[in-house]
Short mmCIF file of C-alpha atoms in Angstrom, two decimals:
data_model
loop_
_atom_site.label_atom_id
_atom_site.label_comp_id
_atom_site.label_asym_id
_atom_site.label_seq_id
_atom_site.Cartn_x
_atom_site.Cartn_y
_atom_site.Cartn_z
CA UNK A 1269 -2.05 5.23 -18.17
CA UNK A 1270 -4.89 7.29 -19.63
CA UNK A 1271 -8.34 6.97 -18.13
CA UNK A 1272 -10.93 5.40 -20.41
CA UNK A 1273 -14.60 6.04 -21.04
CA UNK A 1274 -16.65 5.98 -17.87
CA UNK A 1275 -13.53 6.28 -15.70
CA UNK A 1276 -13.64 10.00 -16.39
CA UNK A 1277 -16.81 9.97 -14.32
CA UNK A 1278 -17.43 9.03 -10.72
CA UNK A 1279 -16.86 5.30 -11.34
CA UNK A 1280 -13.13 5.84 -11.02
CA UNK A 1281 -11.61 5.67 -7.54
CA UNK A 1282 -9.04 8.14 -6.21
CA UNK A 1283 -6.53 5.34 -5.74
CA UNK A 1284 -3.36 6.36 -7.57
CA UNK A 1285 -0.77 3.52 -7.38
CA UNK A 1286 -2.81 1.58 -4.82
CA UNK A 1287 -2.32 -2.20 -4.64
CA UNK A 1288 -3.97 -5.41 -3.41
CA UNK A 1289 -2.21 -8.55 -2.21
CA UNK A 1290 -3.43 -12.15 -2.10
CA UNK A 1291 -1.42 -15.11 -0.83
CA UNK A 1292 -1.56 -18.32 1.21
CA UNK A 1293 -5.06 -18.81 -0.19
CA UNK A 1294 -6.52 -15.64 1.37
CA UNK A 1295 -6.77 -11.89 0.71
CA UNK A 1296 -3.97 -10.17 2.64
CA UNK A 1297 -4.08 -6.48 1.70
CA UNK A 1298 -7.41 -5.07 0.58
CA UNK A 1299 -9.16 -1.80 -0.21
CA UNK A 1300 -12.73 -0.65 0.34
CA UNK A 1301 -13.73 -2.08 -3.02
CA UNK A 1302 -17.11 -1.53 -4.64
CA UNK A 1303 -20.40 -1.18 -2.88
CA UNK A 1304 -22.30 -4.45 -2.55
CA UNK A 1305 -25.51 -2.60 -3.38
CA UNK A 1306 -25.09 0.09 -6.06
CA UNK A 1307 -23.31 3.32 -6.96
CA UNK A 1308 -26.16 5.04 -5.10
CA UNK A 1309 -24.79 3.75 -1.81
CA UNK A 1310 -24.31 6.90 0.35
CA UNK A 1311 -20.82 5.66 1.30
CA UNK A 1312 -19.70 5.35 -2.31
CA UNK A 1313 -18.60 8.95 -2.89
CA UNK A 1314 -17.63 9.76 0.70
CA UNK A 1315 -15.66 6.58 1.47
CA UNK A 1316 -15.38 3.85 -1.17
CA UNK A 1317 -13.89 6.21 -3.80
CA UNK A 1318 -11.71 8.10 -1.34
CA UNK A 1319 -7.93 7.99 -1.20
CA UNK A 1320 -8.03 7.02 2.48
CA UNK A 1321 -9.89 3.81 1.60
CA UNK A 1322 -6.94 2.46 -0.43
CA UNK A 1323 -3.41 1.16 0.07
CA UNK A 1324 -1.57 4.26 -1.13
CA UNK A 1325 0.34 7.33 -0.02
CA UNK A 1326 -1.99 10.22 0.85
CA UNK A 1327 -0.54 13.75 0.87
CA UNK A 1328 -1.77 16.44 3.27
CA UNK A 1329 -4.94 14.46 3.97
CA UNK A 1330 -6.26 15.17 0.47
CA UNK A 1331 -7.17 13.05 -2.53
CA UNK A 1332 -5.06 13.26 -5.70
CA UNK A 1333 -6.38 15.66 -8.31
CA UNK A 1334 -8.68 13.82 -10.70
CA UNK A 1335 -7.43 15.81 -13.71
CA UNK A 1336 -3.75 14.95 -13.23
CA UNK A 1337 -3.66 11.63 -11.37
CA UNK A 1338 -2.99 9.44 -14.43
CA UNK A 1339 -0.05 7.13 -13.83
CA UNK A 1340 2.91 6.53 -16.13
CA UNK A 1341 4.34 3.01 -16.24
CA UNK A 1342 8.12 3.23 -15.86
CA UNK A 1343 9.11 -0.42 -15.60
CA UNK A 1344 7.48 -3.84 -15.85
CA UNK A 1345 9.49 -7.05 -15.58
CA UNK A 1346 8.36 -10.63 -15.00
CA UNK A 1347 10.39 -13.80 -14.56
CA UNK A 1348 10.03 -17.24 -12.97
CA UNK A 1349 11.57 -15.86 -9.74
CA UNK A 1350 10.57 -12.19 -9.38
CA UNK A 1351 8.21 -9.57 -10.81
CA UNK A 1352 8.88 -5.82 -10.74
CA UNK A 1353 6.51 -2.91 -11.28
CA UNK A 1354 7.34 0.81 -11.19
CA UNK A 1355 5.13 3.80 -11.97
CA UNK A 1356 4.60 7.42 -11.00
CA UNK A 1357 1.65 9.77 -10.89
CA UNK A 1358 1.16 13.53 -10.83
CA UNK A 1359 -2.05 13.71 -8.84
CA UNK A 1360 -0.35 15.79 -6.17
CA UNK A 1361 1.69 18.01 -8.51
CA UNK A 1362 -0.43 21.04 -7.66
CA UNK A 1363 0.61 20.53 -4.02
CA UNK A 1364 4.28 20.32 -5.00
CA UNK A 1365 4.56 16.52 -4.76
CA UNK A 1366 5.41 13.82 -7.29
CA UNK A 1367 5.03 10.18 -6.24
CA UNK A 1368 6.87 7.17 -7.66
CA UNK A 1369 6.17 3.60 -6.46
CA UNK A 1370 8.12 0.40 -7.03
CA UNK A 1371 6.78 -3.06 -6.11
CA UNK A 1372 9.08 -6.07 -6.13
CA UNK A 1373 7.39 -9.46 -5.79
CA UNK A 1374 9.67 -12.37 -4.91
CA UNK A 1375 7.59 -15.41 -5.83
CA UNK A 1376 6.36 -17.55 -2.93
CA UNK A 1377 8.16 -15.25 -0.49
CA UNK A 1378 7.29 -11.57 -0.04
CA UNK A 1379 6.60 -8.13 -1.54
CA UNK A 1380 8.90 -5.13 -1.14
CA UNK A 1381 7.18 -1.75 -1.58
CA UNK A 1382 9.36 1.32 -2.19
CA UNK A 1383 7.87 4.81 -2.44
CA UNK A 1384 9.79 7.95 -3.34
CA UNK A 1385 8.27 11.42 -3.20
CA UNK A 1386 9.81 14.60 -4.60
CA UNK A 1387 8.56 17.49 -2.48
CA UNK A 1388 8.35 21.27 -2.48
CA UNK A 1389 7.45 22.77 0.89
CA UNK A 1390 6.31 21.02 4.05
CA UNK A 1391 3.94 18.04 3.78
CA UNK A 1392 2.04 15.48 5.84
CA UNK A 1393 2.43 12.01 4.31
CA UNK A 1394 0.40 8.90 5.17
CA UNK A 1395 1.39 5.43 3.91
CA UNK A 1396 -1.78 3.32 4.23
CA UNK A 1397 -2.25 -0.43 4.40
CA UNK A 1398 -5.42 -2.39 5.25
CA UNK A 1399 -5.64 -6.10 6.07
CA UNK A 1400 -8.83 -8.11 6.72
CA UNK A 1401 -7.12 -10.33 9.29
CA UNK A 1402 -6.57 -9.58 12.96
CA UNK A 1403 -3.26 -7.96 13.87
CA UNK A 1404 -1.52 -5.78 16.42
CA UNK A 1405 0.75 -2.80 15.87
CA UNK A 1406 3.79 -3.51 18.00
CA UNK A 1407 7.45 -2.57 17.75
CA UNK A 1408 6.59 -0.33 14.82
CA UNK A 1409 5.21 -3.10 12.61
CA UNK A 1410 1.98 -4.90 11.69
CA UNK A 1411 2.03 -8.28 13.39
CA UNK A 1412 -0.78 -10.73 12.47
CA UNK A 1413 -2.56 -12.49 15.33
CA UNK A 1414 -2.26 -15.83 13.57
CA UNK A 1415 -1.19 -17.44 10.32
CA UNK A 1416 -1.92 -17.15 7.51
CA UNK A 1417 -1.65 -13.40 7.82
CA UNK A 1418 0.21 -10.37 6.54
CA UNK A 1419 3.24 -8.99 8.33
CA UNK A 1420 4.18 -5.41 7.40
CA UNK A 1421 7.62 -4.21 8.46
CA UNK A 1422 8.67 -0.58 7.86
CA UNK A 1423 12.29 -0.29 6.69
CA UNK A 1424 12.51 3.35 5.62
CA UNK A 1425 12.66 5.98 6.91
CA UNK A 1426 15.06 4.85 9.61
CA UNK A 1427 14.88 5.92 13.24
CA UNK A 1428 11.77 6.63 15.29
CA UNK A 1429 8.59 5.97 13.35
CA UNK A 1430 5.07 7.26 13.74
CA UNK A 1431 2.68 4.36 13.19
CA UNK A 1432 -1.05 4.85 13.83
CA UNK A 1433 -4.10 2.58 13.53
CA UNK A 1434 -6.76 3.30 10.91
CA UNK A 1435 -10.05 1.60 10.08
CA UNK A 1436 -12.91 1.73 7.63
CA UNK A 1437 -15.87 -0.18 6.24
CA UNK A 1438 -14.84 -2.50 3.43
CA UNK A 1439 -16.34 -5.14 1.18
CA UNK A 1440 -14.03 -8.07 1.94
CA UNK A 1441 -13.47 -10.47 -0.99
CA UNK A 1442 -13.38 -14.21 -0.69
CA UNK A 1443 -10.31 -16.27 -1.63
CA UNK A 1444 -11.11 -15.81 -5.32
CA UNK A 1445 -11.39 -12.04 -5.68
CA UNK A 1446 -13.14 -11.99 -9.05
CA UNK A 1447 -16.06 -13.97 -7.64
CA UNK A 1448 -17.03 -10.85 -5.73
CA UNK A 1449 -17.15 -9.60 -2.16
CA UNK A 1450 -18.36 -11.97 0.51
CA UNK A 1451 -19.11 -9.58 3.35
CA UNK A 1452 -19.06 -5.94 4.44
CA UNK A 1453 -17.38 -5.22 7.74
CA UNK A 1454 -15.02 -2.90 9.58
CA UNK A 1455 -11.41 -3.51 8.52
CA UNK A 1456 -8.37 -2.20 10.36
CA UNK A 1457 -5.09 -1.00 8.97
CA UNK A 1458 -1.94 0.98 9.65
CA UNK A 1459 -0.81 4.47 8.73
CA UNK A 1460 2.92 5.21 8.56
CA UNK A 1461 3.17 8.99 8.94
CA UNK A 1462 5.89 11.44 7.98
CA UNK A 1463 5.93 15.21 8.46
CA UNK A 1464 8.74 16.68 6.38
CA UNK A 1465 9.97 19.74 4.56
CA UNK A 1466 12.88 17.90 2.94
CA UNK A 1467 13.07 17.88 -0.89
CA UNK A 1468 12.75 14.09 -0.90
CA UNK A 1469 10.94 11.53 1.24
CA UNK A 1470 10.99 7.76 0.97
CA UNK A 1471 9.16 4.75 2.36
CA UNK A 1472 10.20 1.12 2.17
CA UNK A 1473 8.05 -1.70 3.57
CA UNK A 1474 8.36 -5.45 3.58
CA UNK A 1475 5.04 -7.29 3.21
CA UNK A 1476 5.50 -10.88 4.30
CA UNK A 1477 2.66 -13.42 4.03
CA UNK A 1478 3.29 -15.67 7.01
CA UNK A 1479 2.11 -19.23 6.44
CA UNK A 1480 2.90 -20.60 9.92
CA UNK A 1481 3.02 -19.24 13.45
CA UNK A 1482 6.77 -19.87 13.63
CA UNK A 1483 7.39 -17.40 10.81
CA UNK A 1484 5.79 -14.55 12.76
CA UNK A 1485 8.82 -14.33 15.03
CA UNK A 1486 11.45 -15.15 12.43
CA UNK A 1487 11.25 -12.31 9.91
CA UNK A 1488 13.51 -9.26 9.98
CA UNK A 1489 14.17 -6.47 7.49
CA UNK A 1490 17.17 -4.22 8.00
CA UNK A 1491 18.06 -1.19 5.85
CA UNK A 1492 21.49 -1.18 4.25
CA UNK A 1493 23.54 1.52 2.58
CA UNK A 1494 24.37 1.10 -1.10
CA UNK A 1495 27.90 2.40 -1.43
CA UNK A 1496 28.57 4.93 -4.16
CA UNK A 1497 24.93 5.24 -5.24
CA UNK A 1498 21.85 7.23 -4.37
CA UNK A 1499 19.84 4.11 -3.73
CA UNK A 1500 18.15 2.24 -0.91
CA UNK A 1501 18.33 -1.41 -0.01
CA UNK A 1502 17.55 -3.86 2.75
CA UNK A 1503 18.57 -7.23 4.09
CA UNK A 1504 15.70 -9.65 4.70
CA UNK A 1505 16.00 -12.64 6.98
CA UNK A 1506 13.24 -15.25 7.08
CA UNK A 1507 12.66 -18.66 8.63
CA UNK A 1508 14.30 -20.37 5.64
#
């Protein structure tokens, strides 16, 4: 939606359609946050505000344009079983890219993140995710070292995937985020990279908050074709 008041200034982060995730009593997906000291922190402008410090899709290594990055809410649905959010932003329109993100939250189970980008020309895309808990990148997925932890499984695009580690200084919140950050430390994450000149690119990721060690080896997400429709889907198998 429209930016308000001071958000037209440097207080606003370059974090179009970024998200956070909390579950199992702990923060699972985080961003750099706010400086623990003040807006005069030398890292504030160079890192904390930057696109690369957030869980979002970054295009061509650049931040979205501040003048056109306002998001439009396309769908919002809540129920006792699932919540759904969909929005798009034009922060990369000048680069020939429009980004739409859908987040499906299945209560007490998992998040499904779907990103669709309409493209003109060739682009370098980075899908970023940071987690404050230890993990390894193996078999093309984020695998937590122990539970509770966040498992991130890429579903789309299919085929060989380019997954790279990323890291940055972050103010890590405690279990209750609104009580403020508890510590500043180096946090690691993953970057799912696409290089494409196709008119359309898509990402789909399953974010699964594993509560027990057994779940870490029992979660699968497999893409499926939706017959007769230009749509994407997946089959998710869990311990239950």
